[in-house]
mmCIF file with all atom_site columns, C-alpha atoms in Angstrom:
data_model
loop_
_atom_site.group_PDB
_atom_site.id
_atom_site.type_symbol
_atom_site.label_atom_id
_atom_site.label_alt_id
_atom_site.label_comp_id
_atom_site.label_asym_id
_atom_site.label_entity_id
_atom_site.label_seq_id
_atom_site.pdbx_PDB_ins_code
_atom_site.Cartn_x
_atom_site.Cartn_y
_atom_site.Cartn_z
_atom_site.occupancy
_atom_site.B_iso_or_equiv
_atom_site.pdbx_formal_charge
_atom_site.auth_seq_id
_atom_site.auth_comp_id
_atom_site.auth_asym_id
_atom_site.auth_atom_id
_atom_site.pdbx_PDB_model_num
ATOM 1   C CA . UNK A 1 1   ? 114.497 84.337  73.418  1.00 0.00 ? 1   UNK A CA 1
ATOM 2   C CA . UNK A 1 2   ? 114.173 84.505  77.176  1.00 0.00 ? 2   UNK A CA 1
ATOM 3   C CA . UNK A 1 3   ? 117.574 84.077  78.848  1.00 0.00 ? 3   UNK A CA 1
ATOM 4   C CA . UNK A 1 4   ? 117.195 81.840  81.920  1.00 0.00 ? 4   UNK A CA 1
ATOM 5   C CA . UNK A 1 5   ? 119.614 83.867  84.037  1.00 0.00 ? 5   UNK A CA 1
ATOM 6   C CA . UNK A 1 6   ? 118.468 87.353  83.016  1.00 0.00 ? 6   UNK A CA 1
ATOM 7   C CA . UNK A 1 7   ? 114.682 87.215  82.827  1.00 0.00 ? 7   UNK A CA 1
ATOM 8   C CA . UNK A 1 8   ? 111.559 85.226  83.533  1.00 0.00 ? 8   UNK A CA 1
ATOM 9   C CA . UNK A 1 9   ? 108.231 85.092  81.740  1.00 0.00 ? 9   UNK A CA 1
ATOM 10  C CA . UNK A 1 10  ? 105.099 85.998  83.658  1.00 0.00 ? 10  UNK A CA 1
ATOM 11  C CA . UNK A 1 11  ? 101.754 84.748  82.454  1.00 0.00 ? 11  UNK A CA 1
ATOM 12  C CA . UNK A 1 12  ? 99.695  87.668  83.685  1.00 0.00 ? 12  UNK A CA 1
ATOM 13  C CA . UNK A 1 13  ? 95.894  87.661  83.433  1.00 0.00 ? 13  UNK A CA 1
ATOM 14  C CA . UNK A 1 14  ? 94.096  90.908  84.140  1.00 0.00 ? 14  UNK A CA 1
ATOM 15  C CA . UNK A 1 15  ? 90.741  89.627  85.369  1.00 0.00 ? 15  UNK A CA 1
ATOM 16  C CA . UNK A 1 16  ? 88.600  92.522  86.608  1.00 0.00 ? 16  UNK A CA 1
ATOM 17  C CA . UNK A 1 17  ? 88.315  95.611  88.790  1.00 0.00 ? 17  UNK A CA 1
ATOM 18  C CA . UNK A 1 18  ? 85.798  96.712  91.411  1.00 0.00 ? 18  UNK A CA 1
ATOM 19  C CA . UNK A 1 19  ? 84.386  100.001 92.742  1.00 0.00 ? 19  UNK A CA 1
ATOM 20  C CA . UNK A 1 20  ? 86.118  102.343 90.299  1.00 0.00 ? 20  UNK A CA 1
ATOM 21  C CA . UNK A 1 21  ? 85.211  106.037 90.373  1.00 0.00 ? 21  UNK A CA 1
ATOM 22  C CA . UNK A 1 22  ? 86.315  109.328 88.868  1.00 0.00 ? 22  UNK A CA 1
ATOM 23  C CA . UNK A 1 23  ? 87.362  112.509 90.614  1.00 0.00 ? 23  UNK A CA 1
ATOM 24  C CA . UNK A 1 24  ? 84.473  113.734 92.728  1.00 0.00 ? 24  UNK A CA 1
ATOM 25  C CA . UNK A 1 25  ? 83.392  110.128 93.464  1.00 0.00 ? 25  UNK A CA 1
ATOM 26  C CA . UNK A 1 26  ? 81.199  109.781 90.362  1.00 0.00 ? 26  UNK A CA 1
ATOM 27  C CA . UNK A 1 27  ? 80.987  106.214 89.084  1.00 0.00 ? 27  UNK A CA 1
ATOM 28  C CA . UNK A 1 28  ? 82.656  105.237 85.823  1.00 0.00 ? 28  UNK A CA 1
ATOM 29  C CA . UNK A 1 29  ? 80.119  104.309 83.164  1.00 0.00 ? 29  UNK A CA 1
ATOM 30  C CA . UNK A 1 30  ? 82.279  102.590 80.518  1.00 0.00 ? 30  UNK A CA 1
ATOM 31  C CA . UNK A 1 31  ? 85.505  102.469 78.479  1.00 0.00 ? 31  UNK A CA 1
ATOM 32  C CA . UNK A 1 32  ? 88.050  101.273 81.038  1.00 0.00 ? 32  UNK A CA 1
ATOM 33  C CA . UNK A 1 33  ? 91.278  99.432  80.286  1.00 0.00 ? 33  UNK A CA 1
ATOM 34  C CA . UNK A 1 34  ? 94.532  98.471  82.027  1.00 0.00 ? 34  UNK A CA 1
ATOM 35  C CA . UNK A 1 35  ? 98.095  99.366  81.055  1.00 0.00 ? 35  UNK A CA 1
ATOM 36  C CA . UNK A 1 36  ? 100.876 97.027  82.257  1.00 0.00 ? 36  UNK A CA 1
ATOM 37  C CA . UNK A 1 37  ? 104.370 98.522  82.654  1.00 0.00 ? 37  UNK A CA 1
ATOM 38  C CA . UNK A 1 38  ? 107.325 96.320  83.647  1.00 0.00 ? 38  UNK A CA 1
ATOM 39  C CA . UNK A 1 39  ? 109.714 98.001  86.113  1.00 0.00 ? 39  UNK A CA 1
ATOM 40  C CA . UNK A 1 40  ? 112.578 98.091  83.644  1.00 0.00 ? 40  UNK A CA 1
ATOM 41  C CA . UNK A 1 41  ? 110.707 100.022 80.971  1.00 0.00 ? 41  UNK A CA 1
ATOM 42  C CA . UNK A 1 42  ? 111.561 103.720 81.055  1.00 0.00 ? 42  UNK A CA 1
ATOM 43  C CA . UNK A 1 43  ? 109.367 104.392 78.070  1.00 0.00 ? 43  UNK A CA 1
ATOM 44  C CA . UNK A 1 44  ? 105.997 102.944 77.152  1.00 0.00 ? 44  UNK A CA 1
ATOM 45  C CA . UNK A 1 45  ? 107.282 100.811 74.260  1.00 0.00 ? 45  UNK A CA 1
ATOM 46  C CA . UNK A 1 46  ? 107.382 97.762  76.568  1.00 0.00 ? 46  UNK A CA 1
ATOM 47  C CA . UNK A 1 47  ? 103.849 98.414  77.848  1.00 0.00 ? 47  UNK A CA 1
ATOM 48  C CA . UNK A 1 48  ? 100.866 96.156  77.305  1.00 0.00 ? 48  UNK A CA 1
ATOM 49  C CA . UNK A 1 49  ? 97.200  97.152  77.403  1.00 0.00 ? 49  UNK A CA 1
ATOM 50  C CA . UNK A 1 50  ? 93.947  95.252  77.748  1.00 0.00 ? 50  UNK A CA 1
ATOM 51  C CA . UNK A 1 51  ? 91.007  95.718  75.444  1.00 0.00 ? 51  UNK A CA 1
ATOM 52  C CA . UNK A 1 52  ? 88.562  98.437  76.487  1.00 0.00 ? 52  UNK A CA 1
ATOM 53  C CA . UNK A 1 53  ? 85.611  97.242  78.576  1.00 0.00 ? 53  UNK A CA 1
ATOM 54  C CA . UNK A 1 54  ? 82.624  99.157  77.216  1.00 0.00 ? 54  UNK A CA 1
ATOM 55  C CA . UNK A 1 55  ? 79.820  97.582  79.251  1.00 0.00 ? 55  UNK A CA 1
ATOM 56  C CA . UNK A 1 56  ? 80.601  97.081  82.923  1.00 0.00 ? 56  UNK A CA 1
ATOM 57  C CA . UNK A 1 57  ? 81.232  100.609 84.213  1.00 0.00 ? 57  UNK A CA 1
ATOM 58  C CA . UNK A 1 58  ? 82.740  100.692 87.713  1.00 0.00 ? 58  UNK A CA 1
ATOM 59  C CA . UNK A 1 59  ? 83.087  96.884  87.697  1.00 0.00 ? 59  UNK A CA 1
ATOM 60  C CA . UNK A 1 60  ? 84.977  96.173  84.443  1.00 0.00 ? 60  UNK A CA 1
ATOM 61  C CA . UNK A 1 61  ? 85.835  92.641  83.333  1.00 0.00 ? 61  UNK A CA 1
ATOM 62  C CA . UNK A 1 62  ? 88.718  91.903  80.944  1.00 0.00 ? 62  UNK A CA 1
ATOM 63  C CA . UNK A 1 63  ? 90.009  88.371  81.629  1.00 0.00 ? 63  UNK A CA 1
ATOM 64  C CA . UNK A 1 64  ? 92.866  89.051  79.233  1.00 0.00 ? 64  UNK A CA 1
ATOM 65  C CA . UNK A 1 65  ? 96.155  87.120  79.312  1.00 0.00 ? 65  UNK A CA 1
ATOM 66  C CA . UNK A 1 66  ? 99.645  88.489  78.600  1.00 0.00 ? 66  UNK A CA 1
ATOM 67  C CA . UNK A 1 67  ? 103.115 86.905  78.524  1.00 0.00 ? 67  UNK A CA 1
ATOM 68  C CA . UNK A 1 68  ? 105.483 89.489  79.956  1.00 0.00 ? 68  UNK A CA 1
ATOM 69  C CA . UNK A 1 69  ? 109.287 89.159  79.973  1.00 0.00 ? 69  UNK A CA 1
ATOM 70  C CA . UNK A 1 70  ? 110.454 90.435  83.369  1.00 0.00 ? 70  UNK A CA 1
ATOM 71  C CA . UNK A 1 71  ? 114.132 90.919  84.187  1.00 0.00 ? 71  UNK A CA 1
ATOM 72  C CA . UNK A 1 72  ? 115.257 88.816  87.166  1.00 0.00 ? 72  UNK A CA 1
ATOM 73  C CA . UNK A 1 73  ? 116.318 92.023  88.959  1.00 0.00 ? 73  UNK A CA 1
ATOM 74  C CA . UNK A 1 74  ? 112.851 93.597  88.594  1.00 0.00 ? 74  UNK A CA 1
ATOM 75  C CA . UNK A 1 75  ? 111.119 94.082  91.933  1.00 0.00 ? 75  UNK A CA 1
ATOM 76  C CA . UNK A 1 76  ? 107.686 95.170  90.680  1.00 0.00 ? 76  UNK A CA 1
ATOM 77  C CA . UNK A 1 77  ? 105.471 95.929  87.705  1.00 0.00 ? 77  UNK A CA 1
ATOM 78  C CA . UNK A 1 78  ? 102.835 98.653  87.493  1.00 0.00 ? 78  UNK A CA 1
ATOM 79  C CA . UNK A 1 79  ? 99.165  98.283  86.610  1.00 0.00 ? 79  UNK A CA 1
ATOM 80  C CA . UNK A 1 80  ? 97.271  101.439 85.701  1.00 0.00 ? 80  UNK A CA 1
ATOM 81  C CA . UNK A 1 81  ? 93.515  101.472 85.142  1.00 0.00 ? 81  UNK A CA 1
ATOM 82  C CA . UNK A 1 82  ? 92.512  104.143 82.629  1.00 0.00 ? 82  UNK A CA 1
ATOM 83  C CA . UNK A 1 83  ? 89.206  105.447 81.276  1.00 0.00 ? 83  UNK A CA 1
ATOM 84  C CA . UNK A 1 84  ? 88.446  106.981 77.893  1.00 0.00 ? 84  UNK A CA 1
ATOM 85  C CA . UNK A 1 85  ? 85.585  109.438 77.600  1.00 0.00 ? 85  UNK A CA 1
ATOM 86  C CA . UNK A 1 86  ? 84.604  112.510 75.590  1.00 0.00 ? 86  UNK A CA 1
ATOM 87  C CA . UNK A 1 87  ? 87.044  114.725 77.513  1.00 0.00 ? 87  UNK A CA 1
ATOM 88  C CA . UNK A 1 88  ? 90.029  112.430 76.915  1.00 0.00 ? 88  UNK A CA 1
ATOM 89  C CA . UNK A 1 89  ? 91.983  109.548 78.400  1.00 0.00 ? 89  UNK A CA 1
ATOM 90  C CA . UNK A 1 90  ? 92.269  109.647 82.211  1.00 0.00 ? 90  UNK A CA 1
ATOM 91  C CA . UNK A 1 91  ? 94.103  107.630 84.863  1.00 0.00 ? 91  UNK A CA 1
ATOM 92  C CA . UNK A 1 92  ? 91.650  106.082 87.329  1.00 0.00 ? 92  UNK A CA 1
ATOM 93  C CA . UNK A 1 93  ? 94.086  104.340 89.656  1.00 0.00 ? 93  UNK A CA 1
ATOM 94  C CA . UNK A 1 94  ? 97.328  102.404 89.734  1.00 0.00 ? 94  UNK A CA 1
ATOM 95  C CA . UNK A 1 95  ? 99.286  99.921  91.818  1.00 0.00 ? 95  UNK A CA 1
ATOM 96  C CA . UNK A 1 96  ? 102.889 98.707  91.900  1.00 0.00 ? 96  UNK A CA 1
ATOM 97  C CA . UNK A 1 97  ? 102.721 94.912  92.170  1.00 0.00 ? 97  UNK A CA 1
ATOM 98  C CA . UNK A 1 98  ? 105.731 93.488  94.057  1.00 0.00 ? 98  UNK A CA 1
ATOM 99  C CA . UNK A 1 99  ? 107.283 90.504  92.275  1.00 0.00 ? 99  UNK A CA 1
ATOM 100 C CA . UNK A 1 100 ? 108.024 89.081  95.738  1.00 0.00 ? 100 UNK A CA 1
ATOM 101 C CA . UNK A 1 101 ? 104.254 88.474  96.177  1.00 0.00 ? 101 UNK A CA 1
ATOM 102 C CA . UNK A 1 102 ? 104.529 85.475  93.849  1.00 0.00 ? 102 UNK A CA 1
ATOM 103 C CA . UNK A 1 103 ? 108.235 84.527  93.969  1.00 0.00 ? 103 UNK A CA 1
ATOM 104 C CA . UNK A 1 104 ? 109.189 84.612  97.670  1.00 0.00 ? 104 UNK A CA 1
ATOM 105 C CA . UNK A 1 105 ? 108.244 81.049  98.634  1.00 0.00 ? 105 UNK A CA 1
ATOM 106 C CA . UNK A 1 106 ? 108.587 77.578  97.194  1.00 0.00 ? 106 UNK A CA 1
ATOM 107 C CA . UNK A 1 107 ? 105.779 76.916  94.741  1.00 0.00 ? 107 UNK A CA 1
ATOM 108 C CA . UNK A 1 108 ? 105.170 74.084  92.294  1.00 0.00 ? 108 UNK A CA 1
ATOM 109 C CA . UNK A 1 109 ? 106.311 74.922  88.800  1.00 0.00 ? 109 UNK A CA 1
ATOM 110 C CA . UNK A 1 110 ? 103.743 77.075  86.974  1.00 0.00 ? 110 UNK A CA 1
ATOM 111 C CA . UNK A 1 111 ? 101.765 77.711  90.190  1.00 0.00 ? 111 UNK A CA 1
ATOM 112 C CA . UNK A 1 112 ? 98.817  80.042  89.543  1.00 0.00 ? 112 UNK A CA 1
ATOM 113 C CA . UNK A 1 113 ? 98.500  82.943  92.022  1.00 0.00 ? 113 UNK A CA 1
ATOM 114 C CA . UNK A 1 114 ? 95.207  84.868  92.298  1.00 0.00 ? 114 UNK A CA 1
ATOM 115 C CA . UNK A 1 115 ? 95.872  88.359  93.663  1.00 0.00 ? 115 UNK A CA 1
ATOM 116 C CA . UNK A 1 116 ? 93.870  91.510  94.408  1.00 0.00 ? 116 UNK A CA 1
ATOM 117 C CA . UNK A 1 117 ? 95.331  94.964  95.014  1.00 0.00 ? 117 UNK A CA 1
ATOM 118 C CA . UNK A 1 118 ? 93.928  98.306  96.152  1.00 0.00 ? 118 UNK A CA 1
ATOM 119 C CA . UNK A 1 119 ? 94.207  100.953 93.442  1.00 0.00 ? 119 UNK A CA 1
ATOM 120 C CA . UNK A 1 120 ? 95.324  104.471 94.345  1.00 0.00 ? 120 UNK A CA 1
ATOM 121 C CA . UNK A 1 121 ? 94.366  107.589 92.424  1.00 0.00 ? 121 UNK A CA 1
ATOM 122 C CA . UNK A 1 122 ? 96.895  110.306 91.545  1.00 0.00 ? 122 UNK A CA 1
ATOM 123 C CA . UNK A 1 123 ? 96.386  111.956 94.956  1.00 0.00 ? 123 UNK A CA 1
ATOM 124 C CA . UNK A 1 124 ? 97.027  108.684 96.821  1.00 0.00 ? 124 UNK A CA 1
ATOM 125 C CA . UNK A 1 125 ? 93.374  108.087 97.682  1.00 0.00 ? 125 UNK A CA 1
ATOM 126 C CA . UNK A 1 126 ? 91.723  104.689 97.422  1.00 0.00 ? 126 UNK A CA 1
ATOM 127 C CA . UNK A 1 127 ? 90.011  104.028 94.130  1.00 0.00 ? 127 UNK A CA 1
ATOM 128 C CA . UNK A 1 128 ? 88.849  100.458 93.746  1.00 0.00 ? 128 UNK A CA 1
ATOM 129 C CA . UNK A 1 129 ? 90.488  97.060  93.563  1.00 0.00 ? 129 UNK A CA 1
ATOM 130 C CA . UNK A 1 130 ? 92.075  95.178  90.660  1.00 0.00 ? 130 UNK A CA 1
ATOM 131 C CA . UNK A 1 131 ? 91.991  91.365  90.405  1.00 0.00 ? 131 UNK A CA 1
ATOM 132 C CA . UNK A 1 132 ? 94.613  89.399  88.502  1.00 0.00 ? 132 UNK A CA 1
ATOM 133 C CA . UNK A 1 133 ? 96.386  86.083  88.266  1.00 0.00 ? 133 UNK A CA 1
ATOM 134 C CA . UNK A 1 134 ? 100.109 85.509  87.816  1.00 0.00 ? 134 UNK A CA 1
ATOM 135 C CA . UNK A 1 135 ? 102.030 82.414  86.858  1.00 0.00 ? 135 UNK A CA 1
ATOM 136 C CA . UNK A 1 136 ? 105.841 82.399  86.631  1.00 0.00 ? 136 UNK A CA 1
ATOM 137 C CA . UNK A 1 137 ? 106.556 80.346  83.528  1.00 0.00 ? 137 UNK A CA 1
ATOM 138 C CA . UNK A 1 138 ? 109.596 78.085  83.540  1.00 0.00 ? 138 UNK A CA 1
ATOM 139 C CA . UNK A 1 139 ? 112.312 79.447  81.236  1.00 0.00 ? 139 UNK A CA 1
ATOM 140 C CA . UNK A 1 140 ? 113.076 75.968  79.894  1.00 0.00 ? 140 UNK A CA 1
ATOM 141 C CA . UNK A 1 141 ? 109.400 75.666  78.893  1.00 0.00 ? 141 UNK A CA 1
ATOM 142 C CA . UNK A 1 142 ? 109.516 78.721  76.639  1.00 0.00 ? 142 UNK A CA 1
ATOM 143 C CA . UNK A 1 143 ? 110.402 78.167  73.007  1.00 0.00 ? 143 UNK A CA 1
ATOM 144 C CA . UNK A 1 144 ? 110.454 80.523  70.050  1.00 0.00 ? 144 UNK A CA 1
ATOM 145 C CA . UNK A 1 145 ? 112.080 83.804  69.157  1.00 0.00 ? 145 UNK A CA 1
ATOM 146 C CA . UNK A 1 146 ? 111.495 87.133  70.890  1.00 0.00 ? 146 UNK A CA 1
ATOM 147 C CA . UNK A 1 147 ? 108.348 87.815  68.852  1.00 0.00 ? 147 UNK A CA 1
ATOM 148 C CA . UNK A 1 148 ? 106.293 84.694  69.473  1.00 0.00 ? 148 UNK A CA 1
ATOM 149 C CA . UNK A 1 149 ? 106.446 82.090  72.185  1.00 0.00 ? 149 UNK A CA 1
ATOM 150 C CA . UNK A 1 150 ? 104.999 78.630  72.681  1.00 0.00 ? 150 UNK A CA 1
ATOM 151 C CA . UNK A 1 151 ? 104.859 76.837  76.017  1.00 0.00 ? 151 UNK A CA 1
ATOM 152 C CA . UNK A 1 152 ? 105.791 73.209  76.480  1.00 0.00 ? 152 UNK A CA 1
ATOM 153 C CA . UNK A 1 153 ? 104.360 70.950  79.162  1.00 0.00 ? 153 UNK A CA 1
ATOM 154 C CA . UNK A 1 154 ? 106.006 71.624  82.530  1.00 0.00 ? 154 UNK A CA 1
ATOM 155 C CA . UNK A 1 155 ? 108.745 69.322  83.755  1.00 0.00 ? 155 UNK A CA 1
ATOM 156 C CA . UNK A 1 156 ? 108.604 67.922  87.275  1.00 0.00 ? 156 UNK A CA 1
ATOM 157 C CA . UNK A 1 157 ? 110.151 69.942  90.072  1.00 0.00 ? 157 UNK A CA 1
ATOM 158 C CA . UNK A 1 158 ? 109.710 73.079  92.056  1.00 0.00 ? 158 UNK A CA 1
ATOM 159 C CA . UNK A 1 159 ? 110.738 76.683  91.670  1.00 0.00 ? 159 UNK A CA 1
ATOM 160 C CA . UNK A 1 160 ? 111.932 79.348  94.027  1.00 0.00 ? 160 UNK A CA 1
ATOM 161 C CA . UNK A 1 161 ? 111.540 82.801  92.523  1.00 0.00 ? 161 UNK A CA 1
ATOM 162 C CA . UNK A 1 162 ? 111.669 81.341  89.012  1.00 0.00 ? 162 UNK A CA 1
ATOM 163 C CA . UNK A 1 163 ? 114.799 79.228  89.624  1.00 0.00 ? 163 UNK A CA 1
ATOM 164 C CA . UNK A 1 164 ? 114.393 75.460  89.249  1.00 0.00 ? 164 UNK A CA 1
ATOM 165 C CA . UNK A 1 165 ? 114.945 73.159  92.221  1.00 0.00 ? 165 UNK A CA 1
ATOM 166 C CA . UNK A 1 166 ? 114.506 69.474  92.871  1.00 0.00 ? 166 UNK A CA 1
ATOM 167 C CA . UNK A 1 167 ? 115.328 68.328  89.348  1.00 0.00 ? 167 UNK A CA 1
ATOM 168 C CA . UNK A 1 168 ? 116.746 64.867  89.644  1.00 0.00 ? 168 UNK A CA 1
ATOM 169 C CA . UNK A 1 169 ? 114.200 62.568  91.166  1.00 0.00 ? 169 UNK A CA 1
ATOM 170 C CA . UNK A 1 170 ? 111.927 60.758  88.747  1.00 0.00 ? 170 UNK A CA 1
ATOM 171 C CA . UNK A 1 171 ? 108.865 61.595  90.843  1.00 0.00 ? 171 UNK A CA 1
ATOM 172 C CA . UNK A 1 172 ? 109.578 65.330  91.213  1.00 0.00 ? 172 UNK A CA 1
ATOM 173 C CA . UNK A 1 173 ? 109.792 65.182  95.006  1.00 0.00 ? 173 UNK A CA 1
ATOM 174 C CA . UNK A 1 174 ? 111.838 67.882  96.723  1.00 0.00 ? 174 UNK A CA 1
ATOM 175 C CA . UNK A 1 175 ? 113.670 66.746  99.840  1.00 0.00 ? 175 UNK A CA 1
ATOM 176 C CA . UNK A 1 176 ? 115.197 69.016  102.481 1.00 0.00 ? 176 UNK A CA 1
ATOM 177 C CA . UNK A 1 177 ? 113.483 72.262  101.483 1.00 0.00 ? 177 UNK A CA 1
ATOM 178 C CA . UNK A 1 178 ? 112.780 74.418  104.538 1.00 0.00 ? 178 UNK A CA 1
ATOM 179 C CA . UNK A 1 179 ? 109.149 75.383  105.080 1.00 0.00 ? 179 UNK A CA 1
ATOM 180 C CA . UNK A 1 180 ? 107.696 78.132  107.237 1.00 0.00 ? 180 UNK A CA 1
ATOM 181 C CA . UNK A 1 181 ? 105.619 77.014  110.218 1.00 0.00 ? 181 UNK A CA 1
#
């Protein structure tokens, strides 16, 4: 089970990618997928992968949701777009997604972030864009053992980087939280 002080659960949806190409700038025709690697995983046993998109070529669409346990100390996770073809399995592009992009400010509990990132190929060149959504799930709303999880309805309150705040008022109002201006 997710330990509130050691990890947080990300509801990560890999939505789509745009303008993907292979070496030599040829467009990808089919068979793309995404591999998700949390920062703390030194091997690929903690990796997740989307289904293979066989129809949309350089503009693949997955819309696939994952629940990823991320250690609280993790500062990023990696997304790698890959393509399978007759000559093998090839990396198309990757990006390191900073956790601070969706945990650095005060957000309502279970706030849904829609994000897009530029993919880089193995030589550091631009190779398309990946679109995703991320929601930091409240640890107290996760039930079950390590193998399967169910999510309860969110309680009132706010979160800062996955830590609960403002739990005490019956209306869920946070008072005295500094805001940027």
